[in-house]
Amino acid sequence: MMDMEKKYFQPEFETMPVDEIKKLQDEKLVKQVCYVYDNVKYYRDLMDKKGVSPLDIKGTEDLHKLPFICKDDLREAYPYGLLATDVKNCVRIHSTSGTTGKRVVAFYTQNDVDMWEDCCARAITAAGGTEHDVVQVAYGYGLFTGGAGIHGGSHKAGCLTLPMSSGNTERQIQFMMDLNATILCCTPSYAAYIGETLHEKGFKPEDNKLKAGIFGAEPWTEEMRRDIENKLGIKAYDIYGLTEISGPGVAFECEEQNGMHINEDHFIAEIIDPDTGETLPLGSKGELVFTSLDKEAFPLLRYRTRDICVLSREKCSCGRTFVKMTKPLGRSDDMMIIRGVNVFPSQIEAVLLNSGYAPNYQIIVDRVNNTDTFDINVEMNPDDFSDTPKAITSKEKKLRNAMKAMLGINPNVHLVSPKSIARSEGKAVRVIDNRKRLGINI
Ligand code: ADP
Ligand code: ZN
């Protein structure tokens, strides 16, 4: 690290002293609140109902006075109800992936697109991207923000951009090899799949020119990071974002690979207690809430992400001063309540990888005779395929005990044949909760 030249895309912001960040946020917040109040009837009504006027907001310390806005509001106001400018001033629409329900749409002016792409360029630069790099964008292109955001960021960072989109893994690998891709960008589950396919084709990690990967758009564990790093021979960086706030690049990892810096010149982050809505101090675990500071088309004040994480402002060796968020280990709505116990898919992933299995699994929850059933299908390693039934049962038991130790409840673990669980090219679907068919609100 000593003689490594520090590279930033916009050091004037990324390394700003903390008190100046606060001052900048204060000024921008006052303006953004007035702008939203004047231009978005939906939010004006929320503020009026709460008895808050834009004059009450003089800086970030007044943020807690503002009402929250959440995904249901976006669904209710769909499609134009939260638009703050005339449609003629907008140049782009994107939509969420609909991972947890009806998709919502977001609008962008050219300035909004520029700001978002700058954020992505910061992420690429932080992962070592320069004009000497070839960035393979294997996030989906289209309505999903992943492809477009990273694509624009790669241009801004001066990298040679390979706009692959997701899927067609054979072609991904061919172009990765032929065109010497150095940075791979996709979901972590797709990165694991690409790594697996490379291995099957007889490629070793050192056969590719990749040096880094920028993976996000879904939760992934530290165990998964190590697995991908080993398979591809790279450093794997996390990136976080959501369509409602812009897209990928709201926060990104630096060389420390220990939490993601939030682009605080554009967004204010808060952590709240998801049950009471109370703002929690730095270091507390809770729901992440964002307030945009510069957005023109689709500004959001105190948007509840439902992502659970922790914020910290410890000094980072990279020199960036922006607050860091820990990996969101799941959304509050990813959490399953099984027999009264809270279970996140990420906990299951951690146990599997620590026990020597690949991250190919599926969780099936149901309710039979008023009792929750909990099954986990896990692909056995190819070497285990020739095991006797007895040996397989014993491996299943071992895994079940490890799960019990982590989760506090016993799942039925089934080792299934290699390749029998569908691979993901985008956001992986890990959970099938059949209790929904019973109309149970989970
Ligand atoms: P959807 O909510 O329909 O999936 P988006 O495509 O906008 O819509 O995805 C945003 C969400 O994806 C975030 O709110 C978060 O739950 C998840 N996400 C994005 N990046 C990460 C990441 N690096 N780690 C964990 N979750 C992430
Ligand atoms: Zn850092």
CSV table of C-alpha atoms and ligand atoms in Angstrom, one decimal:
chain,number,residue,atom,x,y,z
A,1,MET,CA,0.0,0.0,0.0
A,2,MET,CA,2.9,2.3,0.9
A,3,ASP,CA,4.0,3.4,-2.5
A,4,MET,CA,0.6,2.8,-4.2
A,5,GLU,CA,-0.5,6.0,-5.8
A,6,LYS,CA,-3.9,6.9,-4.4
A,7,LYS,CA,-6.5,7.2,-7.2
A,8,TYR,CA,-9.8,9.0,-6.8
A,9,PHE,CA,-12.2,10.1,-9.4
A,10,GLN,CA,-13.3,13.2,-7.6
A,11,PRO,CA,-10.9,13.8,-4.7
A,12,GLU,CA,-12.3,17.3,-4.0
A,13,PHE,CA,-15.4,15.5,-2.7
A,14,GLU,CA,-14.3,12.0,-1.8
A,15,THR,CA,-11.6,13.3,0.6
A,16,MET,CA,-13.4,16.3,1.9
A,17,PRO,CA,-13.0,17.0,5.7
A,18,VAL,CA,-16.0,15.7,7.6
A,19,ASP,CA,-17.1,19.2,8.8
A,20,GLU,CA,-17.2,20.4,5.2
A,21,ILE,CA,-19.3,17.4,4.1
A,22,LYS,CA,-21.8,18.4,6.8
A,23,LYS,CA,-21.8,22.0,5.7
A,24,LEU,CA,-22.3,21.0,2.1
A,25,GLN,CA,-25.1,18.6,3.1
A,26,ASP,CA,-26.8,21.3,5.2
A,27,GLU,CA,-26.9,23.7,2.3
A,28,LYS,CA,-28.0,21.2,-0.2
A,29,LEU,CA,-30.7,19.8,2.1
A,30,VAL,CA,-32.4,23.1,2.6
A,31,LYS,CA,-32.6,23.6,-1.1
A,32,GLN,CA,-33.7,20.1,-1.9
A,33,VAL,CA,-36.5,20.2,0.7
A,34,CYS,CA,-37.9,23.5,-0.8
A,35,TYR,CA,-37.6,22.0,-4.2
A,36,VAL,CA,-39.5,18.9,-3.3
A,37,TYR,CA,-42.1,20.8,-1.3
A,38,ASP,CA,-42.8,23.1,-4.3
A,39,ASN,CA,-42.8,20.5,-7.0
A,40,VAL,CA,-44.1,17.2,-5.5
A,41,LYS,CA,-47.6,17.3,-4.3
A,42,TYR,CA,-47.5,13.8,-2.9
A,43,TYR,CA,-44.6,14.7,-0.5
A,44,ARG,CA,-46.0,18.2,0.2
A,45,ASP,CA,-49.1,16.5,1.5
A,46,LEU,CA,-47.1,14.2,3.7
A,47,MET,CA,-45.2,17.2,5.1
A,48,ASP,CA,-48.4,19.2,5.7
A,49,LYS,CA,-50.0,16.2,7.4
A,50,LYS,CA,-47.0,16.0,9.7
A,51,GLY,CA,-47.1,19.8,10.3
A,52,VAL,CA,-43.6,20.3,8.9
A,53,SER,CA,-42.8,23.3,6.7
A,54,PRO,CA,-39.6,23.7,4.6
A,55,LEU,CA,-38.7,26.6,6.9
A,56,ASP,CA,-38.3,24.1,9.8
A,57,ILE,CA,-35.4,22.4,8.0
A,58,LYS,CA,-32.3,24.4,8.5
A,59,GLY,CA,-29.8,21.6,8.2
A,60,THR,CA,-29.1,17.9,8.7
A,61,GLU,CA,-30.0,18.0,12.4
A,62,ASP,CA,-33.6,18.8,11.4
A,63,LEU,CA,-33.8,15.8,9.1
A,64,HIS,CA,-35.7,13.7,11.6
A,65,LYS,CA,-38.6,16.1,11.4
A,66,LEU,CA,-39.3,15.1,7.8
A,67,PRO,CA,-41.8,12.3,7.0
A,68,PHE,CA,-40.5,9.0,5.6
A,69,ILE,CA,-41.3,7.8,2.2
A,70,CYS,CA,-41.3,4.1,1.4
A,71,LYS,CA,-41.8,1.7,-1.4
A,72,ASP,CA,-45.5,1.6,-0.9
A,73,ASP,CA,-45.7,5.3,-1.5
A,74,LEU,CA,-43.8,4.8,-4.7
A,75,ARG,CA,-46.2,2.1,-5.8
A,76,GLU,CA,-49.1,4.4,-4.9
A,77,ALA,CA,-47.7,7.4,-6.7
A,78,TYR,CA,-46.7,5.2,-9.7
A,79,PRO,CA,-45.8,6.3,-12.3
A,80,TYR,CA,-45.7,10.1,-12.2
A,81,GLY,CA,-46.7,11.0,-8.7
A,82,LEU,CA,-43.2,11.7,-7.4
A,83,LEU,CA,-41.8,13.4,-10.4
A,84,ALA,CA,-40.5,16.8,-9.5
A,85,THR,CA,-40.1,18.2,-13.0
A,86,ASP,CA,-41.8,18.3,-16.3
A,87,VAL,CA,-41.5,15.0,-18.3
A,88,LYS,CA,-39.9,17.0,-21.1
A,89,ASN,CA,-36.9,17.7,-18.9
A,90,CYS,CA,-36.3,14.0,-18.3
A,91,VAL,CA,-34.1,11.8,-20.5
A,92,ARG,CA,-34.3,8.4,-18.9
A,93,ILE,CA,-36.6,6.0,-17.0
A,94,HIS,CA,-35.4,2.9,-15.1
A,95,SER,CA,-37.3,0.4,-13.0
A,96,THR,CA,-36.5,-1.7,-10.0
A,97,SER,CA,-36.0,-5.4,-10.5
A,98,GLY,CA,-39.2,-6.1,-8.7
A,99,THR,CA,-37.4,-8.5,-6.3
A,100,THR,CA,-39.9,-7.9,-3.6
A,101,GLY,CA,-43.1,-7.0,-5.4
A,102,LYS,CA,-44.5,-4.6,-8.0
A,103,ARG,CA,-41.8,-2.7,-9.9
A,104,VAL,CA,-41.5,1.0,-9.3
A,105,VAL,CA,-40.1,3.5,-11.9
A,106,ALA,CA,-37.6,6.3,-11.5
A,107,PHE,CA,-37.0,9.3,-13.8
A,108,TYR,CA,-33.7,11.0,-14.6
A,109,THR,CA,-32.7,14.4,-16.1
A,110,GLN,CA,-29.3,14.6,-17.8
A,111,ASN,CA,-27.8,16.1,-14.6
A,112,ASP,CA,-29.2,13.1,-12.7
A,113,VAL,CA,-27.6,10.7,-15.1
A,114,ASP,CA,-24.3,12.6,-14.9
A,115,MET,CA,-24.3,12.5,-11.1
A,116,TRP,CA,-25.1,8.8,-11.0
A,117,GLU,CA,-22.4,8.0,-13.6
A,118,ASP,CA,-19.9,10.0,-11.5
A,119,CYS,CA,-20.8,7.8,-8.5
A,120,CYS,CA,-20.2,4.7,-10.6
A,121,ALA,CA,-16.9,6.1,-11.9
A,122,ARG,CA,-15.8,6.6,-8.3
A,123,ALA,CA,-16.5,3.0,-7.6
A,124,ILE,CA,-14.6,1.8,-10.7
A,125,THR,CA,-11.6,4.1,-9.9
A,126,ALA,CA,-11.7,2.8,-6.3
A,127,ALA,CA,-11.4,-0.8,-7.6
A,128,GLY,CA,-8.3,0.3,-9.6
A,129,GLY,CA,-9.9,1.1,-12.9
A,130,THR,CA,-8.0,3.5,-15.2
A,131,GLU,CA,-7.7,4.1,-19.0
A,132,HIS,CA,-5.6,0.9,-19.1
A,133,ASP,CA,-8.6,-1.2,-18.1
A,134,VAL,CA,-11.2,-3.2,-19.9
A,135,VAL,CA,-14.4,-3.2,-18.0
A,136,GLN,CA,-16.7,-6.1,-18.8
A,137,VAL,CA,-20.2,-5.0,-17.9
A,138,ALA,CA,-22.2,-8.2,-17.3
A,139,TYR,CA,-25.0,-6.6,-15.3
A,140,GLY,CA,-28.3,-6.6,-17.2
A,141,TYR,CA,-28.8,-3.7,-19.6
A,142,GLY,CA,-32.3,-2.3,-20.0
A,143,LEU,CA,-34.7,-1.2,-17.4
A,144,PHE,CA,-32.5,-2.5,-14.6
A,145,THR,CA,-30.0,0.1,-13.5
A,146,GLY,CA,-27.0,-2.2,-13.1
A,147,GLY,CA,-25.9,-2.2,-16.8
A,148,ALA,CA,-26.5,1.4,-17.6
A,149,GLY,CA,-25.0,2.8,-14.4
A,150,ILE,CA,-21.7,0.9,-14.6
A,151,HIS,CA,-21.5,1.4,-18.3
A,152,GLY,CA,-21.7,5.2,-17.9
A,153,GLY,CA,-19.3,5.1,-15.0
A,154,SER,CA,-16.8,3.1,-17.0
A,155,HIS,CA,-16.9,5.6,-19.8
A,156,LYS,CA,-16.3,8.5,-17.3
A,157,ALA,CA,-13.4,6.6,-15.7
A,158,GLY,CA,-11.9,6.3,-19.1
A,159,CYS,CA,-11.9,2.5,-19.2
A,160,LEU,CA,-12.6,0.5,-22.4
A,161,THR,CA,-16.1,-0.7,-21.9
A,162,LEU,CA,-17.3,-4.1,-22.9
A,163,PRO,CA,-21.2,-3.8,-22.8
A,164,MET,CA,-22.0,-7.6,-22.6
A,165,SER,CA,-25.2,-7.4,-20.5
A,166,SER,CA,-25.9,-10.5,-18.5
A,167,GLY,CA,-26.3,-14.0,-19.8
A,168,ASN,CA,-24.8,-16.0,-22.6
A,169,THR,CA,-22.0,-17.2,-20.3
A,170,GLU,CA,-20.1,-18.9,-23.2
A,171,ARG,CA,-19.8,-15.6,-25.0
A,172,GLN,CA,-18.9,-13.8,-21.7
A,173,ILE,CA,-16.0,-16.1,-21.3
A,174,GLN,CA,-14.9,-15.9,-24.9
A,175,PHE,CA,-14.8,-12.1,-24.9
A,176,MET,CA,-13.3,-11.9,-21.4
A,177,MET,CA,-10.4,-14.0,-22.7
A,178,ASP,CA,-10.1,-12.6,-26.3
A,179,LEU,CA,-10.4,-8.9,-25.3
A,180,ASN,CA,-8.4,-9.1,-22.0
A,181,ALA,CA,-11.1,-7.9,-19.6
A,182,THR,CA,-9.5,-6.7,-16.4
A,183,ILE,CA,-12.5,-5.7,-14.4
A,184,LEU,CA,-15.7,-7.8,-14.2
A,185,CYS,CA,-18.9,-6.2,-13.1
A,186,CYS,CA,-22.0,-8.3,-12.4
A,187,THR,CA,-24.1,-9.7,-9.5
A,188,PRO,CA,-22.0,-11.9,-7.1
A,189,SER,CA,-24.1,-14.9,-8.0
A,190,TYR,CA,-23.4,-14.5,-11.7
A,191,ALA,CA,-19.7,-14.0,-10.9
A,192,ALA,CA,-19.7,-17.3,-9.0
A,193,TYR,CA,-21.3,-18.9,-12.0
A,194,ILE,CA,-18.8,-17.5,-14.5
A,195,GLY,CA,-16.0,-18.7,-12.1
A,196,GLU,CA,-17.5,-22.2,-12.0
A,197,THR,CA,-17.8,-22.3,-15.8
A,198,LEU,CA,-14.3,-21.1,-16.3
A,199,HIS,CA,-13.1,-23.8,-14.0
A,200,GLU,CA,-15.1,-26.5,-15.9
A,201,LYS,CA,-13.5,-25.4,-19.1
A,202,GLY,CA,-10.2,-26.1,-17.6
A,203,PHE,CA,-9.1,-22.4,-17.1
A,204,LYS,CA,-7.1,-21.6,-14.0
A,205,PRO,CA,-7.5,-18.3,-12.2
A,206,GLU,CA,-4.2,-17.1,-13.6
A,207,ASP,CA,-5.3,-17.7,-17.2
A,208,ASN,CA,-7.5,-14.6,-17.3
A,209,LYS,CA,-6.4,-11.0,-17.2
A,210,LEU,CA,-9.0,-10.0,-14.6
A,211,LYS,CA,-7.6,-8.1,-11.6
A,212,ALA,CA,-10.8,-6.9,-10.0
A,213,GLY,CA,-14.6,-7.4,-9.9
A,214,ILE,CA,-17.3,-5.0,-8.8
A,215,PHE,CA,-20.2,-7.0,-7.6
A,216,GLY,CA,-23.5,-5.9,-6.1
A,217,ALA,CA,-27.3,-5.6,-6.5
A,218,GLU,CA,-27.9,-8.5,-4.1
A,219,PRO,CA,-26.7,-9.6,-0.7
A,220,TRP,CA,-23.5,-11.6,-0.5
A,221,THR,CA,-21.4,-12.9,2.3
A,222,GLU,CA,-17.7,-12.5,3.1
A,223,GLU,CA,-17.5,-16.3,2.4
A,224,MET,CA,-18.9,-15.7,-1.0
A,225,ARG,CA,-16.4,-13.0,-1.6
A,226,ARG,CA,-13.5,-15.3,-0.8
A,227,ASP,CA,-14.9,-18.0,-3.0
A,228,ILE,CA,-15.2,-15.6,-6.0
A,229,GLU,CA,-11.8,-14.1,-5.4
A,230,ASN,CA,-10.2,-17.6,-5.4
A,231,LYS,CA,-12.1,-18.8,-8.4
A,232,LEU,CA,-11.3,-15.8,-10.6
A,233,GLY,CA,-8.0,-14.8,-9.1
A,234,ILE,CA,-9.2,-11.2,-8.4
A,235,LYS,CA,-10.0,-8.7,-5.7
A,236,ALA,CA,-13.8,-8.5,-5.4
A,237,TYR,CA,-15.3,-5.2,-4.4
A,238,ASP,CA,-18.8,-4.6,-3.2
A,239,ILE,CA,-21.1,-1.9,-4.7
A,240,TYR,CA,-24.5,-0.9,-3.4
A,241,GLY,CA,-27.3,1.1,-4.8
A,242,LEU,CA,-31.0,1.2,-5.6
A,243,THR,CA,-33.1,2.5,-8.5
A,244,GLU,CA,-35.1,4.8,-6.3
A,245,ILE,CA,-32.0,6.7,-5.3
A,246,SER,CA,-30.2,6.4,-8.7
A,247,GLY,CA,-28.8,2.9,-9.1
A,248,PRO,CA,-25.5,1.2,-8.4
A,249,GLY,CA,-22.8,3.5,-6.9
A,250,VAL,CA,-24.7,5.0,-4.1
A,251,ALA,CA,-22.0,3.3,-2.0
A,252,PHE,CA,-18.8,1.5,-3.0
A,253,GLU,CA,-15.9,-0.3,-1.5
A,254,CYS,CA,-12.3,1.0,-1.5
A,255,GLU,CA,-9.1,-1.0,-1.3
A,256,GLU,CA,-9.7,-1.8,2.4
A,257,GLN,CA,-12.7,-4.0,1.3
A,258,ASN,CA,-14.2,-3.4,4.6
A,259,GLY,CA,-17.5,-1.6,4.1
A,260,MET,CA,-18.8,0.8,1.4
A,261,HIS,CA,-18.2,4.6,1.3
A,262,ILE,CA,-21.6,6.3,0.8
A,263,ASN,CA,-21.4,9.2,-1.7
A,264,GLU,CA,-22.3,11.8,0.9
A,265,ASP,CA,-22.0,14.8,-1.3
A,266,HIS,CA,-25.1,13.5,-3.1
A,267,PHE,CA,-26.9,11.5,-0.4
A,268,ILE,CA,-27.5,11.7,3.3
A,269,ALA,CA,-27.7,8.3,5.0
A,270,GLU,CA,-29.4,7.6,8.3
A,271,ILE,CA,-30.0,4.5,10.3
A,272,ILE,CA,-33.4,4.1,12.0
A,273,ASP,CA,-35.1,1.6,14.1
A,274,PRO,CA,-37.4,-0.2,11.6
A,275,ASP,CA,-40.1,-0.6,14.2
A,276,THR,CA,-40.2,2.8,15.8
A,277,GLY,CA,-38.7,5.0,13.1
A,278,GLU,CA,-36.4,6.6,15.6
A,279,THR,CA,-33.0,7.8,14.3
A,280,LEU,CA,-30.2,5.7,15.8
A,281,PRO,CA,-26.6,6.8,16.4
A,282,LEU,CA,-23.6,5.8,14.3
A,283,GLY,CA,-22.6,2.2,15.0
A,284,SER,CA,-26.2,1.0,15.5
A,285,LYS,CA,-27.7,-1.7,13.4
A,286,GLY,CA,-30.9,-0.7,11.7
A,287,GLU,CA,-32.7,0.3,8.5
A,288,LEU,CA,-30.8,2.5,6.0
A,289,VAL,CA,-32.7,5.6,5.0
A,290,PHE,CA,-31.5,8.0,2.2
A,291,THR,CA,-32.2,11.6,1.4
A,292,SER,CA,-31.1,12.8,-2.1
A,293,LEU,CA,-29.4,16.2,-2.2
A,294,ASP,CA,-29.0,16.9,-5.9
A,295,LYS,CA,-31.7,15.0,-7.8
A,296,GLU,CA,-33.9,16.9,-10.2
A,297,ALA,CA,-36.4,14.4,-11.6
A,298,PHE,CA,-37.0,12.0,-8.8
A,299,PRO,CA,-35.8,13.5,-5.5
A,300,LEU,CA,-36.6,11.5,-2.4
A,301,LEU,CA,-36.4,12.7,1.2
A,302,ARG,CA,-36.0,10.0,3.9
A,303,TYR,CA,-36.5,7.0,1.7
A,304,ARG,CA,-36.7,3.8,3.7
A,305,THR,CA,-34.6,1.2,1.9
A,306,ARG,CA,-35.6,-1.8,4.1
A,307,ASP,CA,-31.9,-2.7,3.9
A,308,ILE,CA,-30.4,-3.5,7.3
A,309,CYS,CA,-26.8,-2.4,8.0
A,310,VAL,CA,-24.5,-0.3,10.2
A,311,LEU,CA,-22.9,3.0,9.5
A,312,SER,CA,-19.4,4.0,10.8
A,313,ARG,CA,-17.2,7.0,10.4
A,314,GLU,CA,-13.8,5.5,11.3
A,315,LYS,CA,-10.8,6.9,9.5
A,316,CYS,CA,-10.2,4.8,6.3
A,317,SER,CA,-6.7,4.1,5.0
A,318,CYS,CA,-7.8,5.0,1.5
A,319,GLY,CA,-8.1,8.6,2.5
A,320,ARG,CA,-11.8,8.8,1.6
A,321,THR,CA,-13.8,10.6,4.3
A,322,PHE,CA,-17.3,9.5,3.3
A,323,VAL,CA,-19.2,7.4,5.9
A,324,LYS,CA,-19.1,3.7,5.4
A,325,MET,CA,-22.0,1.2,5.5
A,326,THR,CA,-21.5,-2.5,6.2
A,327,LYS,CA,-22.7,-5.0,3.7
A,328,PRO,CA,-26.5,-5.2,4.0
A,329,LEU,CA,-26.9,-8.8,5.1
A,330,GLY,CA,-30.4,-8.8,3.7
A,331,ARG,CA,-33.4,-6.6,3.5
A,332,SER,CA,-35.9,-6.5,6.3
A,333,ASP,CA,-38.3,-8.2,3.9
A,334,ASP,CA,-35.8,-10.9,3.0
A,335,MET,CA,-35.9,-12.1,6.5
A,336,MET,CA,-37.9,-15.2,7.0
A,337,ILE,CA,-39.6,-16.0,10.2
A,338,ILE,CA,-39.6,-19.7,10.5
A,339,ARG,CA,-41.1,-21.3,13.6
A,340,GLY,CA,-40.8,-17.9,15.2
A,341,VAL,CA,-37.1,-17.6,14.5
A,342,ASN,CA,-35.6,-14.9,12.2
A,343,VAL,CA,-33.6,-16.4,9.4
A,344,PHE,CA,-31.7,-14.5,6.7
A,345,PRO,CA,-30.6,-16.4,3.5
A,346,SER,CA,-27.1,-14.9,4.0
A,347,GLN,CA,-26.6,-16.9,7.2
A,348,ILE,CA,-27.3,-20.1,5.3
A,349,GLU,CA,-24.9,-19.1,2.6
A,350,ALA,CA,-22.2,-18.5,5.2
A,351,VAL,CA,-22.6,-22.0,6.7
A,352,LEU,CA,-22.5,-23.7,3.3
A,353,LEU,CA,-19.4,-22.0,2.1
A,354,ASN,CA,-17.6,-22.5,5.5
A,355,SER,CA,-18.5,-26.2,5.2
A,356,GLY,CA,-16.9,-26.5,1.8
A,357,TYR,CA,-20.0,-26.3,-0.4
A,358,ALA,CA,-20.5,-24.1,-3.5
A,359,PRO,CA,-23.0,-21.3,-3.2
A,360,ASN,CA,-25.7,-23.2,-5.1
A,361,TYR,CA,-28.7,-23.6,-2.8
A,362,GLN,CA,-32.4,-23.1,-2.4
A,363,ILE,CA,-34.5,-22.6,0.6
A,364,ILE,CA,-38.0,-23.9,0.7
A,365,VAL,CA,-40.4,-22.9,3.4
A,366,ASP,CA,-43.9,-24.2,3.8
A,367,ARG,CA,-46.5,-24.7,6.5
A,368,VAL,CA,-48.0,-28.2,7.1
A,369,ASN,CA,-50.4,-28.9,10.0
A,370,ASN,CA,-49.8,-25.4,11.3
A,371,THR,CA,-46.1,-26.0,11.6
A,372,ASP,CA,-43.5,-24.4,9.4
A,373,THR,CA,-41.4,-26.7,7.3
A,374,PHE,CA,-37.9,-25.6,6.5
A,375,ASP,CA,-35.9,-27.4,3.7
A,376,ILE,CA,-32.6,-26.5,2.2
A,377,ASN,CA,-31.5,-28.1,-1.1
A,378,VAL,CA,-27.7,-27.9,-1.5
A,379,GLU,CA,-25.7,-29.2,-4.4
A,380,MET,CA,-23.3,-31.9,-3.4
A,381,ASN,CA,-19.7,-31.4,-4.6
A,382,PRO,CA,-19.1,-33.4,-7.8
A,383,ASP,CA,-16.7,-35.7,-5.8
A,384,ASP,CA,-19.5,-36.7,-3.5
A,385,PHE,CA,-21.7,-37.9,-6.3
A,386,SER,CA,-20.4,-41.4,-6.1
A,387,ASP,CA,-20.9,-41.6,-2.3
A,388,THR,CA,-23.0,-44.3,-0.8
A,389,PRO,CA,-26.4,-43.3,0.5
A,390,LYS,CA,-25.1,-43.7,4.0
A,391,ALA,CA,-22.2,-41.3,3.4
A,392,ILE,CA,-24.6,-38.8,1.9
A,393,THR,CA,-27.0,-39.0,4.9
A,394,SER,CA,-24.1,-38.5,7.2
A,395,LYS,CA,-23.0,-35.4,5.3
A,396,GLU,CA,-26.5,-34.0,5.4
A,397,LYS,CA,-26.6,-34.5,9.1
A,398,LYS,CA,-23.3,-32.7,9.6
A,399,LEU,CA,-24.6,-29.8,7.6
A,400,ARG,CA,-27.9,-29.7,9.5
A,401,ASN,CA,-26.0,-29.5,12.8
A,402,ALA,CA,-23.9,-26.6,11.5
A,403,MET,CA,-27.1,-24.9,10.4
A,404,LYS,CA,-28.7,-25.5,13.7
A,405,ALA,CA,-25.7,-24.0,15.5
A,406,MET,CA,-26.0,-20.8,13.3
A,407,LEU,CA,-29.8,-20.4,13.1
A,408,GLY,CA,-31.1,-22.0,16.3
A,409,ILE,CA,-33.5,-24.1,14.3
A,410,ASN,CA,-33.2,-27.4,12.4
A,411,PRO,CA,-33.7,-27.4,8.7
A,412,ASN,CA,-34.0,-30.5,6.6
A,413,VAL,CA,-30.9,-30.5,4.5
A,414,HIS,CA,-31.0,-32.3,1.2
A,415,LEU,CA,-27.8,-32.9,-0.8
A,416,VAL,CA,-29.0,-32.8,-4.4
A,417,SER,CA,-27.0,-33.7,-7.6
A,418,PRO,CA,-24.5,-31.3,-9.0
A,419,LYS,CA,-26.0,-28.7,-11.4
A,420,SER,CA,-29.5,-29.4,-10.4
A,421,ILE,CA,-30.2,-25.9,-9.0
A,422,ALA,CA,-30.7,-23.2,-11.6
A,423,ARG,CA,-27.8,-20.7,-11.9
A,424,SER,CA,-28.4,-17.0,-11.7
A,425,GLU,CA,-27.4,-14.5,-14.4
A,426,GLY,CA,-28.8,-11.6,-12.4
A,427,LYS,CA,-30.2,-11.4,-8.9
A,428,ALA,CA,-30.4,-15.0,-7.5
A,429,VAL,CA,-33.7,-16.3,-6.2
A,430,ARG,CA,-32.8,-18.2,-3.1
A,431,VAL,CA,-36.1,-18.6,-1.3
A,432,ILE,CA,-39.3,-20.3,-2.2
A,433,ASP,CA,-41.8,-19.4,0.5
A,434,ASN,CA,-44.9,-21.6,-0.2
A,435,ARG,CA,-46.6,-20.2,2.9
A,436,LYS,CA,-47.6,-17.3,0.7
A,437,ARG,CA,-50.1,-19.5,-1.0
A,438,LEU,CA,-51.9,-19.9,2.3
A,439,GLY,CA,-52.3,-16.2,2.4
A,440,ILE,CA,-50.0,-16.0,5.4
A,441,ASN,CA,-48.5,-12.6,5.7
A,442,ILE,CA,-44.8,-13.2,6.2
B,1,ADP,P1,-35.3,-4.3,-6.3
B,1,ADP,O1,-35.6,-3.7,-4.9
B,1,ADP,O2,-36.6,-4.6,-7.0
B,1,ADP,O3,-34.3,-5.5,-6.2
B,1,ADP,P2,-33.2,-2.7,-7.4
B,1,ADP,O4,-32.8,-3.4,-8.6
B,1,ADP,O5,-33.2,-1.2,-7.5
B,1,ADP,O6,-34.7,-3.1,-7.1
B,1,ADP,O7,-32.3,-3.2,-6.2
B,1,ADP,C1,-32.0,-2.5,-5.1
B,1,ADP,C2,-31.8,-3.4,-3.9
B,1,ADP,O8,-30.8,-4.4,-4.2
B,1,ADP,C3,-31.3,-2.7,-2.7
B,1,ADP,O9,-32.3,-2.0,-1.9
B,1,ADP,C4,-30.7,-3.8,-1.9
B,1,ADP,O10,-31.7,-4.6,-1.2
B,1,ADP,C5,-30.1,-4.7,-3.0
B,1,ADP,N1,-28.7,-4.5,-3.1
B,1,ADP,C6,-28.1,-3.7,-4.0
B,1,ADP,N2,-26.8,-3.7,-3.8
B,1,ADP,C7,-26.5,-4.6,-2.8
B,1,ADP,C8,-25.3,-5.0,-2.2
B,1,ADP,N3,-24.1,-4.7,-2.6
B,1,ADP,N4,-25.4,-5.9,-1.1
B,1,ADP,C9,-26.7,-6.3,-0.7
B,1,ADP,N5,-27.8,-5.9,-1.3
B,1,ADP,C10,-27.7,-5.1,-2.3
B,2,ZN,ZN,-11.8,3.7,2.2
